[in-house]
Coordinates of C-alpha atoms and ligand atoms in Angstrom, one line a residue:
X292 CA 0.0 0.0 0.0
X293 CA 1.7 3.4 -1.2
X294 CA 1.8 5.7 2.0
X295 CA -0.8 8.9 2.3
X296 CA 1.0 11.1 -0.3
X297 CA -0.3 13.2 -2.7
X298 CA 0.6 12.0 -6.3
X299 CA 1.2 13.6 -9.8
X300 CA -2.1 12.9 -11.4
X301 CA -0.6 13.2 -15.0
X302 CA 2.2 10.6 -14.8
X303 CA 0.4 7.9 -16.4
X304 CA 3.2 5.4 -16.5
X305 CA 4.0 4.9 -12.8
X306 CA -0.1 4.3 -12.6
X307 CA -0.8 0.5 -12.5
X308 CA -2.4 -0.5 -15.6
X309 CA -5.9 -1.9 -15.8
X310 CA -4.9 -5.4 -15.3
X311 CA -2.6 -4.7 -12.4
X312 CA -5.2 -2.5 -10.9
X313 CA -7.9 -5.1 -11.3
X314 CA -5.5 -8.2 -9.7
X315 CA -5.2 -6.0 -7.1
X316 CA -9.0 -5.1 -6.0
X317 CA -9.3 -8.9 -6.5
X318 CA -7.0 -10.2 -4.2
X319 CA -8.2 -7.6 -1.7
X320 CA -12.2 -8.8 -2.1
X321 CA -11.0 -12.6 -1.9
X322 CA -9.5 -11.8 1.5
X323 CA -12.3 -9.8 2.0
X324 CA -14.8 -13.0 1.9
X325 CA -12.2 -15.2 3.7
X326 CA -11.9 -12.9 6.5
X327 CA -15.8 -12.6 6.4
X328 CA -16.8 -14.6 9.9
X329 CA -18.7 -18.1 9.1
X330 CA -22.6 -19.2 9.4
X331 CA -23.5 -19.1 13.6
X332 CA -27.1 -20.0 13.5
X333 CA -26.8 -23.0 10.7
X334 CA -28.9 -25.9 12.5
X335 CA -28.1 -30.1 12.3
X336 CA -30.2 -30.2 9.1
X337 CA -28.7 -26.9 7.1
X338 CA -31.3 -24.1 5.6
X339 CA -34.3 -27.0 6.4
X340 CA -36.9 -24.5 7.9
X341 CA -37.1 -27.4 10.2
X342 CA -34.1 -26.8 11.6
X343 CA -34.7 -23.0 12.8
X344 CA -33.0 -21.4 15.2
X345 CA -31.9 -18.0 15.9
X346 CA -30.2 -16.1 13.6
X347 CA -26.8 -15.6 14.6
X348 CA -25.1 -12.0 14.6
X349 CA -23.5 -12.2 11.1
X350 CA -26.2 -14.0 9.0
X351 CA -30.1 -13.0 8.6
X352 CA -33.1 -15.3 7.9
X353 CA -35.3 -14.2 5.0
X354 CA -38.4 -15.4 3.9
X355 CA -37.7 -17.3 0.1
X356 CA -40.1 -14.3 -1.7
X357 CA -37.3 -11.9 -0.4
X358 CA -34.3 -13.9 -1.6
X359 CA -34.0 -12.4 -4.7
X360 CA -30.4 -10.6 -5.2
X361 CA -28.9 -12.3 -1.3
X362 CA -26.4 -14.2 -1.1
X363 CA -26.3 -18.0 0.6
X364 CA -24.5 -18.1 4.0
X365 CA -24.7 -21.7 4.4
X366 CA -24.9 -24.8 1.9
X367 CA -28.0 -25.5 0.8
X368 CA -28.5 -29.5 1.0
X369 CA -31.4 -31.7 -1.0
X370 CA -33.7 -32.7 2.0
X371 CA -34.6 -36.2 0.1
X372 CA -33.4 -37.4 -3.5
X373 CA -34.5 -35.6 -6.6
X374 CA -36.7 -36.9 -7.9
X375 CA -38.0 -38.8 -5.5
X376 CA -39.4 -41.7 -8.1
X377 CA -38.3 -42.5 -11.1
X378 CA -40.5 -39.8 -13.0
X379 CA -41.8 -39.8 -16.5
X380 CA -40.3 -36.5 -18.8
X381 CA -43.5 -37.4 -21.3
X382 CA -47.3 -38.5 -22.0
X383 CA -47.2 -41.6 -23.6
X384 CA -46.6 -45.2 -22.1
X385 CA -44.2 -47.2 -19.6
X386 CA -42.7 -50.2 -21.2
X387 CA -39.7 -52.4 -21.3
X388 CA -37.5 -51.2 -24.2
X389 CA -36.7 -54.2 -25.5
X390 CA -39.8 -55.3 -26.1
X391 CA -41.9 -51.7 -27.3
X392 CA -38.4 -51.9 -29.7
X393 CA -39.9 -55.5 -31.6
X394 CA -43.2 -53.3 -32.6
X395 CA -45.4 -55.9 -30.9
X396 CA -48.8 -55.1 -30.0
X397 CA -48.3 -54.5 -26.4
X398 CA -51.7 -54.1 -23.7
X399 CA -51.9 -51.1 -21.8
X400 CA -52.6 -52.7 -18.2
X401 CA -52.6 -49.8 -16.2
X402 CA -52.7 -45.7 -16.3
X403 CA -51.1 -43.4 -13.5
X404 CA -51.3 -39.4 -13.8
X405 CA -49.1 -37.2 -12.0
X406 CA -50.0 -36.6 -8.3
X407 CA -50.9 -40.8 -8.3
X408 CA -48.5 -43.9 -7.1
X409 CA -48.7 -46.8 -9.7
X410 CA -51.3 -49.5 -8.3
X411 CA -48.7 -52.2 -9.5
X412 CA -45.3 -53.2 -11.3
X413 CA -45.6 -53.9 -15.1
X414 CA -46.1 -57.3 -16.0
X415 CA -44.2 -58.3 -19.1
X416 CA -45.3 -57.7 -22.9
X417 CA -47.9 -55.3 -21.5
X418 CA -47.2 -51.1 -21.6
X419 CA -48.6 -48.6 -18.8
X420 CA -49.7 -45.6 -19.7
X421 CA -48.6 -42.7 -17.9
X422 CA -48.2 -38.6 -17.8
X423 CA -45.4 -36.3 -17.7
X424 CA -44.4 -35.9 -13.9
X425 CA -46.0 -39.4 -13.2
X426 CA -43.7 -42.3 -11.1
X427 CA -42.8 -45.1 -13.1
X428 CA -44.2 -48.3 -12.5
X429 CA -41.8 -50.7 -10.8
X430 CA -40.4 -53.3 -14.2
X431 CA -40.7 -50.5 -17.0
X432 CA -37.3 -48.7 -18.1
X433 CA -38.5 -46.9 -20.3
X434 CA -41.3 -43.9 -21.7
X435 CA -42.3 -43.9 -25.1
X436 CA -43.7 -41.2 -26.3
X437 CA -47.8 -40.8 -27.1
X438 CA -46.9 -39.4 -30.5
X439 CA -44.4 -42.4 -31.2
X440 CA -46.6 -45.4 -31.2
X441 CA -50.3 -46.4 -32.6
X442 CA -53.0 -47.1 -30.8
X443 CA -55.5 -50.2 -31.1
X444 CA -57.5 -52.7 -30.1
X445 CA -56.2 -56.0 -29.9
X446 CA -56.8 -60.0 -29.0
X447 CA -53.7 -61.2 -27.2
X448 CA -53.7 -65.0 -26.9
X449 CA -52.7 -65.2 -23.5
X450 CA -55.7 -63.7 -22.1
X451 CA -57.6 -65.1 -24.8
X452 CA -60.7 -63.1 -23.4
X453 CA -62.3 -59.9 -25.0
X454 CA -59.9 -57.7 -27.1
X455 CA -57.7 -55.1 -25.2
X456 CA -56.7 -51.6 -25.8
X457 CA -53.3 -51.8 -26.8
X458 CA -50.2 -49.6 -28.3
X459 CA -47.5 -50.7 -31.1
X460 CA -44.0 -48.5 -31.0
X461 CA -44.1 -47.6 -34.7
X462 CA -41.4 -48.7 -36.6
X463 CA -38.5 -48.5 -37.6
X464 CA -38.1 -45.9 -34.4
X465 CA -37.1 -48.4 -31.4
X466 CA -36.5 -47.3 -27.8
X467 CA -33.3 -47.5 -25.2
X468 CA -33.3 -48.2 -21.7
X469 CA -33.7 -45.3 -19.9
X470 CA -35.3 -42.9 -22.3
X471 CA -38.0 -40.7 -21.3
X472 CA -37.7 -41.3 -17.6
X473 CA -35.3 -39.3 -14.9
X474 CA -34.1 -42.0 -12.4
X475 CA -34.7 -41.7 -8.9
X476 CA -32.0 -39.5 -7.3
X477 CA -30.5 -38.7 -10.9
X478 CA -30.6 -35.1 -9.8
X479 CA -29.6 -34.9 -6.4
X480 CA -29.3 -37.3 -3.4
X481 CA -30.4 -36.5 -0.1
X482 CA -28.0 -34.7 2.0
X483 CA -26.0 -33.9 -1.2
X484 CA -25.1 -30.2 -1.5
X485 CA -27.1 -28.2 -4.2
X486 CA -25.2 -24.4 -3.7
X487 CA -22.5 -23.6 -1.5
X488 CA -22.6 -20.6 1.1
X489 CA -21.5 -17.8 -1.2
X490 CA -24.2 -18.4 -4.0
X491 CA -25.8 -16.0 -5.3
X492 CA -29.7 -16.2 -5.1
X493 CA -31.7 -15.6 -8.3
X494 CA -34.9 -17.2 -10.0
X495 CA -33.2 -20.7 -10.2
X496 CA -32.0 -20.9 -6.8
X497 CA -35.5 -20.0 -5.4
X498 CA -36.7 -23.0 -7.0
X499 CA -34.2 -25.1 -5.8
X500 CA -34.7 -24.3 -2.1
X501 CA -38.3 -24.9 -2.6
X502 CA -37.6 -28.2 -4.2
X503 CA -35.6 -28.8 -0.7
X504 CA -38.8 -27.3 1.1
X505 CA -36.9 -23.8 2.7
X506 CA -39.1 -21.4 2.8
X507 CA -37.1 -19.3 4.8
X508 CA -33.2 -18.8 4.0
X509 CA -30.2 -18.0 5.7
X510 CA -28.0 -15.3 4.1
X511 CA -25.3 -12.4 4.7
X512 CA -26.3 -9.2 6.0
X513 CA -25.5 -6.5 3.3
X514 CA -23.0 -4.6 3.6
X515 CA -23.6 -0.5 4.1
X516 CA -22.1 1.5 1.2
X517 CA -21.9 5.2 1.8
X518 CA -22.5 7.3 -0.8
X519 CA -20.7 11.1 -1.3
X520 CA -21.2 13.4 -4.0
X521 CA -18.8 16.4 -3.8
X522 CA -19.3 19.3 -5.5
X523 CA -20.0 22.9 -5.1
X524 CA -22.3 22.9 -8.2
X525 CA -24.3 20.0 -7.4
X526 CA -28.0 20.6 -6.4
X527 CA -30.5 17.7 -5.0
X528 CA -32.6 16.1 -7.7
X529 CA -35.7 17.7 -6.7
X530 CA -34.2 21.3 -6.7
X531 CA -34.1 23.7 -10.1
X532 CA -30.5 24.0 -10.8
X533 CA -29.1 28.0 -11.1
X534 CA -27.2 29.0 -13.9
X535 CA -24.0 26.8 -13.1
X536 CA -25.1 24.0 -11.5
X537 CA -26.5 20.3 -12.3
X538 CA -28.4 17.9 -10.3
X539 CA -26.6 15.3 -8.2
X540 CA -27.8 12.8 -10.9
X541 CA -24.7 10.1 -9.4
X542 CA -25.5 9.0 -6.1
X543 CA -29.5 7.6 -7.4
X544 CA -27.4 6.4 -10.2
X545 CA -25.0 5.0 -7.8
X546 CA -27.7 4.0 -5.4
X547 CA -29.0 1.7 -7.7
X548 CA -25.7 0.0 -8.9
X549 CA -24.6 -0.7 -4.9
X550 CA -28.2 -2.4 -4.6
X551 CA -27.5 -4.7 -7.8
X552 CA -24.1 -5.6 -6.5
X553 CA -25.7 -6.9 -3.5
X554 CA -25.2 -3.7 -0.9
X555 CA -26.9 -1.8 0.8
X556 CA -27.0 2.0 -0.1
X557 CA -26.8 5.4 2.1
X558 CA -26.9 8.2 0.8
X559 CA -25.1 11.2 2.3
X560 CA -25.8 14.6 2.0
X561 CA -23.7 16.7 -1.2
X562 CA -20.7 17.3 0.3
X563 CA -18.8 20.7 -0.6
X564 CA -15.7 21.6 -1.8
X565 CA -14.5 22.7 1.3
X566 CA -11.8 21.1 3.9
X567 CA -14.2 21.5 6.6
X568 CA -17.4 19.6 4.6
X569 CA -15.0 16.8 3.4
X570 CA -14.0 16.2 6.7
X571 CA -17.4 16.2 8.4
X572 CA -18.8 14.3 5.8
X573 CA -15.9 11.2 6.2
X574 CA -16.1 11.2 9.9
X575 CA -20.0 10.6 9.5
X576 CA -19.2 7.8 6.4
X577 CA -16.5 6.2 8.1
X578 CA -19.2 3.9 10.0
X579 CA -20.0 2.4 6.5
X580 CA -18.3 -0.8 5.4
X581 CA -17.4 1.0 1.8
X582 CA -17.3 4.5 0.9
X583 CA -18.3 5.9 -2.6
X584 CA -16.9 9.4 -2.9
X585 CA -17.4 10.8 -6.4
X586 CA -16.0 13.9 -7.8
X587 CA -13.1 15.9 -6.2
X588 CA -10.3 13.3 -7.2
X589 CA -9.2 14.7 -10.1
X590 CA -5.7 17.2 -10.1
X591 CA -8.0 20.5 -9.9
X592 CA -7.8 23.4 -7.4
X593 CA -11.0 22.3 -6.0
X594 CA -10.3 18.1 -6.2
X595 CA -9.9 17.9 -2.5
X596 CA -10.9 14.5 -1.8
X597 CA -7.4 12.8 -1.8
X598 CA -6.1 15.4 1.0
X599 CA -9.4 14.6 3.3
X600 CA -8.4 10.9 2.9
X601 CA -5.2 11.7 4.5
X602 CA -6.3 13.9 7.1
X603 CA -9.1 11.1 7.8
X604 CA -5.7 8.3 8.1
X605 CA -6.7 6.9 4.7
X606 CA -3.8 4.7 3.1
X607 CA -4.2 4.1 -0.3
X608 CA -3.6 1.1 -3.0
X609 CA -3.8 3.2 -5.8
X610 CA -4.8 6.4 -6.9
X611 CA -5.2 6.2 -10.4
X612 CA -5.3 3.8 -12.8
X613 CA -4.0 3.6 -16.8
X614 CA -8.1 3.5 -18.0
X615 CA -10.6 6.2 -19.5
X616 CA -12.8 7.2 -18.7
X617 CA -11.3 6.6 -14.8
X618 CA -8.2 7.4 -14.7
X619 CA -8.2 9.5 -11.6
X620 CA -9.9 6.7 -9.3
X621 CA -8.6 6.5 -5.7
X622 CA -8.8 2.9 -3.9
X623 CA -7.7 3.0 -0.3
X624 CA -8.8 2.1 3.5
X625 CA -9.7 4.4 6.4
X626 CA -10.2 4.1 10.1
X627 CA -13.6 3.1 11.0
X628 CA -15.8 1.9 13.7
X629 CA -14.7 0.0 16.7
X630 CA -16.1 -3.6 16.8
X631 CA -16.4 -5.8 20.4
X632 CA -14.6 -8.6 19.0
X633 CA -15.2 -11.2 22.0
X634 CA -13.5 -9.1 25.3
X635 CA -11.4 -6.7 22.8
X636 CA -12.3 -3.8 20.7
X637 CA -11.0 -4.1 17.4
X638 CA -10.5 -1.2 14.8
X639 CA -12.6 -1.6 11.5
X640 CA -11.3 -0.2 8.4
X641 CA -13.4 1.6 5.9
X642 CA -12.6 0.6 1.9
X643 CA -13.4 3.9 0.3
X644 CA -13.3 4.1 -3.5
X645 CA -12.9 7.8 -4.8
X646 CA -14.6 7.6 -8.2
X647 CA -14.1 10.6 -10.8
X648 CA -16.9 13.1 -10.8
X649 CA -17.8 12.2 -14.5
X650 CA -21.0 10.4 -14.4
X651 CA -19.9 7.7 -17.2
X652 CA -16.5 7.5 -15.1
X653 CA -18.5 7.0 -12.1
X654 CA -20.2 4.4 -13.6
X655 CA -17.6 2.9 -15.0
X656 CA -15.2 2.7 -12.1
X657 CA -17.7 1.7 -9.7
X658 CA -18.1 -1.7 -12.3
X659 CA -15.0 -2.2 -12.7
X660 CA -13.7 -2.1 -8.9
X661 CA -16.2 -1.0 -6.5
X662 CA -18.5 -3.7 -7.5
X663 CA -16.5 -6.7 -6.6
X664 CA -15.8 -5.5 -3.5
X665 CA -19.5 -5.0 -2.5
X666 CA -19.8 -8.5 -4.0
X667 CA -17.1 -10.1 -1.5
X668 CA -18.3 -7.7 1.2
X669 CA -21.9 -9.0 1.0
X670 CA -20.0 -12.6 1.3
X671 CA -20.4 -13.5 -2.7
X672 CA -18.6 -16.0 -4.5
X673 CA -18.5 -15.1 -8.1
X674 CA -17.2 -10.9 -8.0
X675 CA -17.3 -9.8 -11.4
X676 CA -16.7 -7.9 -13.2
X677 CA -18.5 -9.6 -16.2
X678 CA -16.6 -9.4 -19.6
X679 CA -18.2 -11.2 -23.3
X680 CA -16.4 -11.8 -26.1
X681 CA -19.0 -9.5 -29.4
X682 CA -17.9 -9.0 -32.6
X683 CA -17.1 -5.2 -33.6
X684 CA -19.3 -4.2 -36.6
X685 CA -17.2 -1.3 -37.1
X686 CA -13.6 0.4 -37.4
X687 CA -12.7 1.9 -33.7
X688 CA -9.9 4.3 -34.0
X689 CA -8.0 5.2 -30.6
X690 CA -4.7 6.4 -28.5
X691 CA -3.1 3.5 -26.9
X692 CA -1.4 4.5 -23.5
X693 CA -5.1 3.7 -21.5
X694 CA -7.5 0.7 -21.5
X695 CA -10.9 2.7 -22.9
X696 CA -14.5 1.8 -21.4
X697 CA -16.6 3.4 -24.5
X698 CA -20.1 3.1 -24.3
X699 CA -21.1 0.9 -26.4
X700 CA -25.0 -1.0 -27.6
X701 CA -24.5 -4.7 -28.2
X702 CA -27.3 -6.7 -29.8
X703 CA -27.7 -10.1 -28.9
X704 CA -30.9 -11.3 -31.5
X705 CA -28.1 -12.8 -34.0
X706 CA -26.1 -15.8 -33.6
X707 CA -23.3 -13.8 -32.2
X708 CA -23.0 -10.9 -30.5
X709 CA -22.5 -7.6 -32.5
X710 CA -21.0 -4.6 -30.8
X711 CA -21.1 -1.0 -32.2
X712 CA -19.9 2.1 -30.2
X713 CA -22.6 4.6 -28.9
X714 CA -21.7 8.3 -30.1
X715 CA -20.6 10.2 -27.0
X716 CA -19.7 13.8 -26.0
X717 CA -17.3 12.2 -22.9
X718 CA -17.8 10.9 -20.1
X719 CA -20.4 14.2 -19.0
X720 CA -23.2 12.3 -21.3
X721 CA -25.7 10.5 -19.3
X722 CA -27.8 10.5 -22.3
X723 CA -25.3 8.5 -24.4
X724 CA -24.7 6.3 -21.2
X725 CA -28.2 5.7 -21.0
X726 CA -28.3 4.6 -24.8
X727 CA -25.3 2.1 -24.5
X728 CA -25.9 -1.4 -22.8
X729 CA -22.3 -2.3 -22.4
X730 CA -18.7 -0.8 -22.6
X731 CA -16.4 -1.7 -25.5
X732 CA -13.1 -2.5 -23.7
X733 CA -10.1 -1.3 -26.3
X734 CA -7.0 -2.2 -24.4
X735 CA -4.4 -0.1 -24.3
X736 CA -1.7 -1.0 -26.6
X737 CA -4.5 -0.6 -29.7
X738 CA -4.9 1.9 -31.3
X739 CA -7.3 0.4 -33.9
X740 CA -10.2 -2.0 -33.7
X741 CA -11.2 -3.5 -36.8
X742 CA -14.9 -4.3 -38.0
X743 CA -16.0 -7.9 -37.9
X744 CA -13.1 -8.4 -35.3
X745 CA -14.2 -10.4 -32.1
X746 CA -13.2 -7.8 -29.3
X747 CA -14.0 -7.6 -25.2
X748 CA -17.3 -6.2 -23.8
X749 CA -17.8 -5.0 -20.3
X750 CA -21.0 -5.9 -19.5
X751 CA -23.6 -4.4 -16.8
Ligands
AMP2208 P1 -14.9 16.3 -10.6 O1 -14.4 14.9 -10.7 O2 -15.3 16.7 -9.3 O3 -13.9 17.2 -11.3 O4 -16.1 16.4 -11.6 C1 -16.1 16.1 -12.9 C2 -17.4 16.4 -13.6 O5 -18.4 15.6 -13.1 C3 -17.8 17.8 -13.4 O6 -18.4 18.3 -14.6 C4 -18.9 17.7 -12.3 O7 -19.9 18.7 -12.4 C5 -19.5 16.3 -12.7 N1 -20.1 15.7 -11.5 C6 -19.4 15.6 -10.3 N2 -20.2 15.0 -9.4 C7 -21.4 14.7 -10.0 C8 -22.6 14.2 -9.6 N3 -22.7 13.7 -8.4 N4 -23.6 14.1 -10.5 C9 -23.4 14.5 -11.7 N5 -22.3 15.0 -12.2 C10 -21.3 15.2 -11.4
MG2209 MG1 -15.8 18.5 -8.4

């Protein structure tokens, strides 16, 4: 960690370069989650809302409707095999494969719907009819499908009494083993673990810990991200702007991006560009676990920010990074709270991120690096940030020396990705950032992208 100096902001070659500056915030978010202290309240029998008991200090309880966006703090187990019968995948009718594959007539001697348990096993040359969902009779390994076989009536000699409704496989299609039916277990077995603490929870993990019968889940708290906009022309969102001032458009826009990343935003009052407003303003966000400051980082008269750090006892990582839009962004740790860690107090630090005032270098800083920390903070497994691979359907000229961010609209209708940038007027133009859905990464020794070339994407 580089000792609280001020820098030259315009040296660009002593700054780390993207890469560097992304292993960094990296290794600092994985220690991050393994620092972050374990499950306390996980019962005998894991998230199994039979298993209840009190939360414990660092994990919450959440009702499965309110999942959406947490993050797991303990494994999530199956509570019985999945499925828990061998289940038919279609309409049609249980058989033995071998013999629906000879195209014999074969007599339907029995009929089970979803929701019902077969009444017996199959009895040989004979076929059960069944419905998607339905067990599988005990003697059949196989399904074949309704659409797959005729349907009669037919006198088997065997029975020699009235004719029977029966079903022929129709040729030449023949049937394996297995087909048409998921085996007992074949998903999951009981006690097996489905997601690991760490998981993210989205529509598919919902489902899953129904499936296991949690209706209530055990997850990390979020962490608090503090949010200060600097800025002696910056006026509430509600307020009518004078002459030279805009709206404090960044900290909603920031706001929103801390909630997706799994945090859980406060938003301080606009901070001036005063010593004695920074200062207030970081003793008051210093309780946060992360600090967004935006604007004031830049090598201006005004770009006060870094100084309030260092009065504040901030030590920094980096402070500035070879990107653009970006380039002035400040990464660094502060004093913070005192926790009761068993009979000691322990000192807390706050990670503060000191984003560029820029709203598109905001945005773009806060993806990049702020993000993943929030991630790890709110104890998540997978950090971002998200690249894709999009093919460039046009001729991007550039100055190598910085990795570029350019706003950019990727379409994704077409078998592959295609990529084209969004006009801008800098990284001022909320419009133009509103009108991209992704950020065309040109790194830094190019200084030309060709059309039809496959080329990075930074996505949302
Ligand atoms: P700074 O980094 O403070 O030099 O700000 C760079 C540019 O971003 C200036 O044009 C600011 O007016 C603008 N800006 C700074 N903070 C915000 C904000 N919270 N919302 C919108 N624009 C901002
Ligand atoms: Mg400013």
């Amino acid at each position: 960690m580089s000792s609280a100096r001020r820098r030259s902001k315009s040296s660009s070659p002593e700054l780390p370069s993207y890469e560097e500056a992304a292993a960094l915030v990296a290794a600092y978010a994985a220690r991050l989650t393994r620092l972050r202290p374990g499950p306390r309240s996980a019962g005998p029998r894991g998230s199994s809302p039979r298993s209840s008991g009190p939360a414990g200090p660092c994990i919450e309880r959440v009702p499965l409707d309110r999942a959406l966006g947490r993050v797991l703090a303990e494994p999530l187990r199956a509570d019985a095999d999945q499925p828990p019968f061998p289940r038919s995948t279609r309409d049609g009718f249980a058989c033995r494969a071998a013999e629906a594959s000879s195209h014999r007539p074969l007599a339907v001697v029995g009929s089970t719907r979803a929701g019902q348990t077969p009444s017996g096993s199959l009895p040989r040359g004979a076929v059960w009819e069944i419905m998607t969902g339905a067990p599988v009779p005990a003697g059949a390994d196989a399904v074949v499908m309704l659409e797959h076989v005729e349907e009669f009536d037919a006198h088997f000699e065997e029975s020699g009494g009235p004719s029977a409704h029966a079903v022929r496989l129709l040729p030449p299609r023949t049937i394996r083993k297995g087909e048409n039916i998921v085996a007992r277990g074949a998903q999951a077995r009981k006690g097996e673990k489905l997601l690991s603490a760490g998981s993210l929870i989205g529509s598919a993990q919902i489902a899953l810990a129904g499936s296991c019968g949690c209706a209530m889940l055990n997850v990390f708290p979020k962490p608090r991200v503090a949010i200060l906009s600097t800025g002696d022309e910056l006026v509430a969102i509600r307020s009518s702007p004078g002459a030279s001032q805009i709206r404090n458009s960044s900290s909603a826009m920031l706001a929103a991006m801390v909630r997706a990343a799994g945090g859980d935003p406060w938003v301080l009052p606009i901070a001036r560009d005063t010593a004695k407003s920074l200062d207030a303003a970081l003793t008051r966000a210093a309780s946060a676990d992360l600090l967004l400051i935006t604007g004031g980082v830049s090598a201006g008269k005004f770009d006060l920010v870094e100084p309030a750090l260092i009065r504040a006892g901030a030590r920094f990582h980096f402070t500035g990074v070879r990107i653009q839009p970006g380039k002035p962004l400040v990464f660094g740790e502060m004093p913070s709270r005192s926790i009761n860690a068993g009979s000691k107090l322990r000192r807390t630090k706050c990670c503060c991120f000191g984003l560029p005032g820029n709203p598109v270098s905001s945005a773009v800083t806060f993806m990049l690096f702020a993000a993943p920390v929030i991630a790890a903070l709110a104890g998540q497994q997978d950090r971002g940030p998200h690249f894709a691979l999009a093919r460039l359907s046009e001729d991007v000229k550039t100055k190598t020396g910085l990795t570029r961010f350019l706003p950019a609209a990727c379409t994704f209708s077409g078998a592959v990705p295609e990529v084209a940038l969004v006009p801008w007027q800098g990284s001022g133009d909320l419009a133009a950032m509103a009108r991209a859905n992704c950020f065309l990464v040109v790194p830094e020794d190019s200084d030309r992208l060709r059309a039809g070339s496959t080329v990075r994407i930074l996505l949302p």
